[in-house]
PDB file of C-alpha atoms and ligand atoms in Angstrom:
ATOM      1  CA  MET A   1     328.300 219.358 102.327  1.00 93.00           C
ATOM      2  CA  ILE A   2     328.580 215.486 102.301  1.00 96.00           C
ATOM      3  CA  PHE A   3     325.567 214.080 101.484  1.00 98.00           C
ATOM      4  CA  THR A   4     325.028 210.694  99.582  1.00 98.00           C
ATOM      5  CA  VAL A   5     321.815 209.165  98.056  1.00 98.00           C
ATOM      6  CA  ALA A   6     322.499 205.297  97.268  1.00 98.00           C
ATOM      7  CA  ILE A   7     320.109 203.943  94.652  1.00 98.00           C
ATOM      8  CA  ASP A   8     320.403 200.105  94.486  1.00 98.00           C
ATOM      9  CA  GLY A   9     318.105 197.824  92.458  1.00 97.00           C
ATOM     10  CA  PRO A  10     317.881 195.278  89.487  1.00 97.00           C
ATOM     11  CA  ALA A  11     318.654 195.739  85.862  1.00 92.00           C
ATOM     12  CA  ALA A  12     315.973 198.266  83.881  1.00 93.00           C
ATOM     13  CA  ALA A  13     314.283 199.009  87.249  1.00 97.00           C
ATOM     14  CA  GLY A  14     314.523 202.708  86.568  1.00 95.00           C
ATOM     15  CA  LYS A  15     317.605 203.555  88.488  1.00 97.00           C
ATOM     16  CA  GLY A  16     319.237 205.505  85.601  1.00 96.00           C
ATOM     17  CA  THR A  17     316.378 207.626  85.138  1.00 97.00           C
ATOM     18  CA  ILE A  18     315.756 208.480  88.832  1.00 98.00           C
ATOM     19  CA  SER A  19     319.635 208.988  89.734  1.00 98.00           C
ATOM     20  CA  ARG A  20     320.165 211.528  86.681  1.00 98.00           C
ATOM     21  CA  ALA A  21     317.217 213.192  87.592  1.00 98.00           C
ATOM     22  CA  VAL A  22     317.953 213.494  91.432  1.00 98.00           C
ATOM     23  CA  ALA A  23     321.557 214.714  90.580  1.00 98.00           C
ATOM     24  CA  GLU A  24     320.218 217.224  88.088  1.00 98.00           C
ATOM     25  CA  ARG A  25     317.430 218.754  90.631  1.00 98.00           C
ATOM     26  CA  PHE A  26     319.877 218.725  93.600  1.00 98.00           C
ATOM     27  CA  GLY A  27     323.097 219.796  91.772  1.00 98.00           C
ATOM     28  CA  PHE A  28     324.806 216.429  93.120  1.00 98.00           C
ATOM     29  CA  ALA A  29     327.541 214.477  90.981  1.00 98.00           C
ATOM     30  CA  HIS A  30     326.444 211.257  89.672  1.00 98.00           C
ATOM     31  CA  LEU A  31     327.920 207.925  88.953  1.00 97.00           C
ATOM     32  CA  ASP A  32     326.454 205.107  87.166  1.00 97.00           C
ATOM     33  CA  THR A  33     328.314 202.160  88.938  1.00 98.00           C
ATOM     34  CA  GLY A  34     327.347 199.497  86.879  1.00 97.00           C
ATOM     35  CA  LEU A  35     329.639 201.503  84.001  1.00 98.00           C
ATOM     36  CA  LEU A  36     332.611 200.371  86.194  1.00 98.00           C
ATOM     37  CA  TYR A  37     331.765 196.729  85.780  1.00 98.00           C
ATOM     38  CA  ARG A  38     330.567 196.989  82.333  1.00 97.00           C
ATOM     39  CA  ALA A  39     334.176 198.400  81.330  1.00 98.00           C
ATOM     40  CA  VAL A  40     335.990 195.524  82.991  1.00 98.00           C
ATOM     41  CA  GLY A  41     333.829 193.041  81.304  1.00 97.00           C
ATOM     42  CA  ALA A  42     334.350 194.616  77.828  1.00 97.00           C
ATOM     43  CA  ILE A  43     338.338 195.221  78.540  1.00 96.00           C
ATOM     44  CA  GLY A  44     338.708 191.202  78.556  1.00 93.00           C
ATOM     45  CA  GLY A  45     341.684 189.374  79.785  1.00 95.00           C
ATOM     46  CA  ASP A  46     342.068 188.993  83.438  1.00 97.00           C
ATOM     47  CA  PRO A  47     339.057 191.245  85.004  1.00 98.00           C
ATOM     48  CA  ALA A  48     340.818 191.904  88.660  1.00 98.00           C
ATOM     49  CA  LEU A  49     343.877 193.348  86.492  1.00 98.00           C
ATOM     50  CA  ALA A  50     341.391 195.288  84.339  1.00 97.00           C
ATOM     51  CA  ALA A  51     339.758 196.307  87.218  1.00 98.00           C
ATOM     52  CA  ARG A  52     342.748 197.801  89.349  1.00 97.00           C
ATOM     53  CA  ALA A  53     344.112 199.652  86.177  1.00 96.00           C
ATOM     54  CA  LEU A  54     340.585 201.134  84.974  1.00 96.00           C
ATOM     55  CA  ALA A  55     340.874 204.614  83.582  1.00 93.00           C
ATOM     56  CA  PRO A  56     338.075 207.327  82.599  1.00 91.00           C
ATOM     57  CA  ALA A  57     338.339 206.838  78.996  1.00 94.00           C
ATOM     58  CA  ASP A  58     337.383 202.927  79.894  1.00 96.00           C
ATOM     59  CA  LEU A  59     333.983 204.525  80.944  1.00 94.00           C
ATOM     60  CA  ALA A  60     333.419 206.262  77.747  1.00 94.00           C
ATOM     61  CA  ARG A  61     333.659 203.267  75.298  1.00 95.00           C
ATOM     62  CA  ASP A  62     330.525 203.171  73.134  1.00 94.00           C
ATOM     63  CA  ASP A  63     330.001 199.406  73.458  1.00 94.00           C
ATOM     64  CA  LEU A  64     328.977 199.241  77.140  1.00 96.00           C
ATOM     65  CA  ARG A  65     325.230 199.668  76.606  1.00 90.00           C
ATOM     66  CA  SER A  66     324.495 196.449  75.120  1.00 88.00           C
ATOM     67  CA  LEU A  67     322.785 193.267  76.506  1.00 87.00           C
ATOM     68  CA  ALA A  68     325.921 191.415  75.872  1.00 91.00           C
ATOM     69  CA  ALA A  69     327.860 194.049  77.818  1.00 94.00           C
ATOM     70  CA  GLY A  70     325.605 193.814  80.707  1.00 92.00           C
ATOM     71  CA  GLN A  71     325.976 189.979  80.880  1.00 92.00           C
ATOM     72  CA  ALA A  72     329.864 190.095  80.819  1.00 95.00           C
ATOM     73  CA  ALA A  73     329.488 192.931  83.658  1.00 96.00           C
ATOM     74  CA  SER A  74     327.261 190.570  85.967  1.00 94.00           C
ATOM     75  CA  ARG A  75     329.874 187.696  85.510  1.00 95.00           C
ATOM     76  CA  VAL A  76     332.874 189.726  86.302  1.00 97.00           C
ATOM     77  CA  ALA A  77     330.760 191.334  89.319  1.00 96.00           C
ATOM     78  CA  VAL A  78     330.958 187.777  91.062  1.00 95.00           C
ATOM     79  CA  ILE A  79     334.780 188.112  91.690  1.00 97.00           C
ATOM     80  CA  PRO A  80     335.905 189.280  94.795  1.00 97.00           C
ATOM     81  CA  GLU A  81     339.168 191.098  93.577  1.00 98.00           C
ATOM     82  CA  VAL A  82     337.223 192.830  90.715  1.00 98.00           C
ATOM     83  CA  ARG A  83     334.850 194.391  93.457  1.00 97.00           C
ATOM     84  CA  ALA A  84     337.574 195.187  96.198  1.00 98.00           C
ATOM     85  CA  ALA A  85     339.622 196.779  93.198  1.00 98.00           C
ATOM     86  CA  LEU A  86     336.742 199.257  92.731  1.00 98.00           C
ATOM     87  CA  VAL A  87     335.537 200.002  96.567  1.00 98.00           C
ATOM     88  CA  ASP A  88     337.905 203.126  96.980  1.00 94.00           C
ATOM     89  CA  PHE A  89     336.924 204.931  94.121  1.00 95.00           C
ATOM     90  CA  GLN A  90     333.072 204.584  94.761  1.00 98.00           C
ATOM     91  CA  ARG A  91     333.626 205.469  98.354  1.00 98.00           C
ATOM     92  CA  ARG A  92     335.748 208.594  97.573  1.00 97.00           C
ATOM     93  CA  PHE A  93     333.064 209.654  94.944  1.00 97.00           C
ATOM     94  CA  ALA A  94     330.196 209.075  97.315  1.00 98.00           C
ATOM     95  CA  ARG A  95     331.609 211.472 100.125  1.00 98.00           C
ATOM     96  CA  GLN A  96     332.796 214.115  97.901  1.00 98.00           C
ATOM     97  CA  PRO A  97     331.899 217.791  99.009  1.00 97.00           C
ATOM     98  CA  GLY A  98     328.933 218.890  97.361  1.00 97.00           C
ATOM     99  CA  GLY A  99     326.563 215.666  97.304  1.00 98.00           C
ATOM    100  CA  ALA A 100     326.842 212.598  95.388  1.00 98.00           C
ATOM    101  CA  VAL A 101     324.276 210.091  93.709  1.00 98.00           C
ATOM    102  CA  LEU A 102     325.437 206.632  92.920  1.00 98.00           C
ATOM    103  CA  ASP A 103     323.498 203.737  91.713  1.00 98.00           C
ATOM    104  CA  GLY A 104     324.145 199.998  91.413  1.00 97.00           C
ATOM    105  CA  ARG A 105     323.647 196.925  93.570  1.00 97.00           C
ATOM    106  CA  ASP A 106     325.482 196.983  96.382  1.00 98.00           C
ATOM    107  CA  ILE A 107     325.924 201.221  97.014  1.00 98.00           C
ATOM    108  CA  GLY A 108     323.896 201.208 100.200  1.00 98.00           C
ATOM    109  CA  THR A 109     324.723 198.102 101.591  1.00 98.00           C
ATOM    110  CA  VAL A 110     328.508 197.837 101.013  1.00 97.00           C
ATOM    111  CA  ILE A 111     329.905 201.085  99.402  1.00 98.00           C
ATOM    112  CA  CYS A 112     328.204 203.568 101.609  1.00 98.00           C
ATOM    113  CA  PRO A 113     325.828 202.252 104.165  1.00 98.00           C
ATOM    114  CA  GLU A 114     326.387 205.467 105.792  1.00 98.00           C
ATOM    115  CA  ALA A 115     324.366 207.250 102.770  1.00 98.00           C
ATOM    116  CA  GLU A 116     321.903 210.107 104.039  1.00 98.00           C
ATOM    117  CA  VAL A 117     319.284 208.639 101.281  1.00 98.00           C
ATOM    118  CA  LYS A 118     318.981 205.046 100.631  1.00 98.00           C
ATOM    119  CA  LEU A 119     316.520 203.786  97.909  1.00 98.00           C
ATOM    120  CA  TYR A 120     315.937 200.336  96.429  1.00 98.00           C
ATOM    121  CA  VAL A 121     314.363 200.660  92.992  1.00 98.00           C
ATOM    122  CA  THR A 122     312.752 197.805  91.687  1.00 98.00           C
ATOM    123  CA  ALA A 123     309.820 196.533  89.478  1.00 98.00           C
ATOM    124  CA  SER A 124     308.516 193.077  88.004  1.00 98.00           C
ATOM    125  CA  ALA A 125     310.742 191.151  85.815  1.00 98.00           C
ATOM    126  CA  GLU A 126     308.347 191.587  83.144  1.00 98.00           C
ATOM    127  CA  THR A 127     307.857 195.224  82.995  1.00 98.00           C
ATOM    128  CA  ARG A 128     311.917 195.613  83.231  1.00 97.00           C
ATOM    129  CA  ALA A 129     312.282 193.028  80.336  1.00 97.00           C
ATOM    130  CA  HIS A 130     309.703 195.380  78.422  1.00 97.00           C
ATOM    131  CA  ARG A 131     311.554 198.410  79.110  1.00 95.00           C
ATOM    132  CA  ARG A 132     314.805 196.672  77.972  1.00 93.00           C
ATOM    133  CA  TRP A 133     313.268 195.618  74.898  1.00 95.00           C
ATOM    134  CA  LEU A 134     311.921 198.811  73.915  1.00 94.00           C
ATOM    135  CA  GLU A 135     315.616 200.113  74.350  1.00 89.00           C
ATOM    136  CA  VAL A 136     317.450 197.048  72.575  1.00 87.00           C
ATOM    137  CA  GLY A 137     314.771 195.550  70.531  1.00 92.00           C
ATOM    138  CA  GLY A 138     315.205 191.741  69.333  1.00 93.00           C
ATOM    139  CA  ASP A 139     313.732 188.708  70.596  1.00 96.00           C
ATOM    140  CA  ALA A 140     311.276 189.760  73.705  1.00 97.00           C
ATOM    141  CA  GLY A 141     311.380 186.151  75.280  1.00 97.00           C
ATOM    142  CA  GLN A 142     315.278 186.303  75.164  1.00 95.00           C
ATOM    143  CA  VAL A 143     315.186 189.810  76.760  1.00 95.00           C
ATOM    144  CA  LEU A 144     313.050 188.489  79.668  1.00 97.00           C
ATOM    145  CA  ALA A 145     315.154 185.232  79.791  1.00 96.00           C
ATOM    146  CA  GLU A 146     318.323 187.528  80.321  1.00 94.00           C
ATOM    147  CA  VAL A 147     316.831 189.932  82.822  1.00 95.00           C
ATOM    148  CA  LYS A 148     315.923 186.968  85.015  1.00 96.00           C
ATOM    149  CA  GLU A 149     319.190 184.985  84.604  1.00 94.00           C
ATOM    150  CA  ARG A 150     321.162 188.700  85.497  1.00 93.00           C
ATOM    151  CA  ASP A 151     318.672 188.862  88.411  1.00 96.00           C
ATOM    152  CA  ALA A 152     319.699 185.428  89.774  1.00 95.00           C
ATOM    153  CA  ARG A 153     323.217 186.118  89.592  1.00 93.00           C
ATOM    154  CA  ASP A 154     323.201 189.343  91.120  1.00 94.00           C
ATOM    155  CA  MET A 155     321.012 188.384  93.867  1.00 96.00           C
ATOM    156  CA  SER A 156     322.802 185.091  94.757  1.00 96.00           C
ATOM    157  CA  ARG A 157     326.473 185.861  94.528  1.00 94.00           C
ATOM    158  CA  ALA A 158     328.290 185.814  97.767  1.00 94.00           C
ATOM    159  CA  GLU A 159     330.135 188.933  97.549  1.00 93.00           C
ATOM    160  CA  ALA A 160     328.053 192.189  97.848  1.00 94.00           C
ATOM    161  CA  PRO A 161     324.624 190.302  96.444  1.00 96.00           C
ATOM    162  CA  LEU A 162     321.724 192.583  95.107  1.00 96.00           C
ATOM    163  CA  LYS A 163     319.267 193.096  98.451  1.00 96.00           C
ATOM    164  CA  PRO A 164     317.573 196.133  99.657  1.00 97.00           C
ATOM    165  CA  ALA A 165     319.748 198.051 102.373  1.00 98.00           C
ATOM    166  CA  ALA A 166     318.698 198.312 106.091  1.00 97.00           C
ATOM    167  CA  GLY A 167     316.777 201.556 106.258  1.00 95.00           C
ATOM    168  CA  ALA A 168     316.109 201.733 102.467  1.00 98.00           C
ATOM    169  CA  LEU A 169     312.845 203.390 100.847  1.00 98.00           C
ATOM    170  CA  VAL A 170     311.645 200.580  98.238  1.00 98.00           C
ATOM    171  CA  ILE A 171     310.281 202.154  95.292  1.00 98.00           C
ATOM    172  CA  ASP A 172     308.477 199.759  93.020  1.00 98.00           C
ATOM    173  CA  THR A 173     308.019 201.351  89.653  1.00 97.00           C
ATOM    174  CA  THR A 174     305.882 198.687  87.985  1.00 97.00           C
ATOM    175  CA  ALA A 175     302.843 200.737  87.965  1.00 96.00           C
ATOM    176  CA  MET A 176     304.698 204.034  87.947  1.00 97.00           C
ATOM    177  CA  THR A 177     305.451 206.330  85.324  1.00 96.00           C
ATOM    178  CA  ALA A 178     309.048 207.558  85.045  1.00 96.00           C
ATOM    179  CA  ASP A 179     307.930 211.149  86.451  1.00 98.00           C
ATOM    180  CA  GLN A 180     306.249 209.489  89.140  1.00 98.00           C
ATOM    181  CA  ALA A 181     309.251 207.675  90.118  1.00 98.00           C
ATOM    182  CA  VAL A 182     311.423 210.523  90.004  1.00 98.00           C
ATOM    183  CA  GLU A 183     309.029 212.865  92.153  1.00 98.00           C
ATOM    184  CA  ALA A 184     309.038 209.974  94.872  1.00 98.00           C
ATOM    185  CA  ALA A 185     312.519 209.779  94.926  1.00 98.00           C
ATOM    186  CA  CYS A 186     313.113 213.415  94.817  1.00 98.00           C
ATOM    187  CA  ALA A 187     310.542 213.965  97.773  1.00 98.00           C
ATOM    188  CA  ALA A 188     312.696 211.275  99.754  1.00 98.00           C
ATOM    189  CA  VAL A 189     315.866 213.260  99.059  1.00 98.00           C
ATOM    190  CA  ALA A 190     314.314 216.594  99.841  1.00 98.00           C
ATOM    191  CA  ALA A 191     312.995 215.525 103.334  1.00 98.00           C
ATOM    192  CA  ALA A 192     316.488 213.765 104.162  1.00 98.00           C
ATOM    193  CA  LEU A 193     318.290 217.434 103.140  1.00 97.00           C
ATOM    194  CA  ARG A 194     316.036 219.415 105.211  1.00 96.00           C
ATOM    195  CA  ALA A 195     316.964 216.944 108.342  1.00 93.00           C
ATOM    196  CA  HIS A 196     320.561 217.130 107.313  1.00 91.00           C
ATOM    197  CA  ARG A 197     320.772 220.819 107.253  1.00 78.00           C
TER     198      ARG A 197
HETATM  199  O1  LIG B   1     323.242 198.782  86.224  1.00 77.23           O
HETATM  200  P1  LIG B   1     324.031 197.777  85.209  1.00 77.23           P
HETATM  201  O2  LIG B   1     322.880 196.986  84.392  1.00 77.23           O
HETATM  202  O3  LIG B   1     324.985 198.570  84.219  1.00 77.23           O
HETATM  203  O4  LIG B   1     325.103 196.681  85.835  1.00 77.23           O
HETATM  204  C1  LIG B   1     325.508 195.769  85.036  1.00 77.23           C
HETATM  205  C2  LIG B   1     326.235 194.775  85.947  1.00 77.23           C
HETATM  206  O5  LIG B   1     327.082 195.180  86.967  1.00 77.23           O
HETATM  207  C3  LIG B   1     324.915 193.989  86.826  1.00 77.23           C
HETATM  208  O6  LIG B   1     324.241 192.963  86.328  1.00 77.23           O
HETATM  209  C4  LIG B   1     325.643 193.595  88.280  1.00 77.23           C
HETATM  210  C5  LIG B   1     327.031 194.534  87.937  1.00 77.23           C
HETATM  211  N1  LIG B   1     327.235 195.484  89.210  1.00 77.23           N
HETATM  212  C6  LIG B   1     327.180 195.727  90.337  1.00 77.23           C
HETATM  213  O7  LIG B   1     327.607 194.199  90.785  1.00 77.23           O
HETATM  214  N2  LIG B   1     327.535 196.176  90.898  1.00 77.23           N
HETATM  215  C7  LIG B   1     327.196 197.349  91.090  1.00 77.23           C
HETATM  216  N3  LIG B   1     327.148 198.468  91.939  1.00 77.23           N
HETATM  217  C8  LIG B   1     326.824 197.739  89.785  1.00 77.23           C
HETATM  218  C9  LIG B   1     326.563 196.826  88.705  1.00 77.23           C
END
């Protein structure tokens, strides 16, 4: 069975929690595509060369989760050659037999517009910054400023900007618990699976 769940949305909206839960519940493979861009940013040097040479071990680096790594990822993600180098791997992952969940910024718009389920997971900038601050600590005002800066860059870039895909179900998690958000996503996946079989 080929079945893709494409989950896009801004930083700290809940994509990761939802994606992992959907993958586990339905037995699908999961790819956090932000890790690809974080690894390219962390490797340094020429970002296009780094993207073309990216290896599985690069995704296992332990310095990819920091705010700085997120900013570096967002900066290399505007480079068309970087995005182009990562497309085939993501497309193959999306259409592998057995089902796949990919989360990122352009999965439903560019990588896999034919995905059987497209979700756009969002929340207010303040809510997302608060969640990120609970994880990383530091100065709350600066975390909010960085969230807004990354939103602006990810949404305004020329190449594959962040926006809801055509036909995407929007899940606004601002006033939801993680469990509620997971259940909303799983209900959409279950309905699409019934229609698919
Ligand atoms: O989801 P994340 O915070 O790990 O993503 C880090 C950055 O990588 C994000 O700010 C923009 C970029 N990115 C992207 O351009 N396209 C994707 N599919 C995933 C991430």
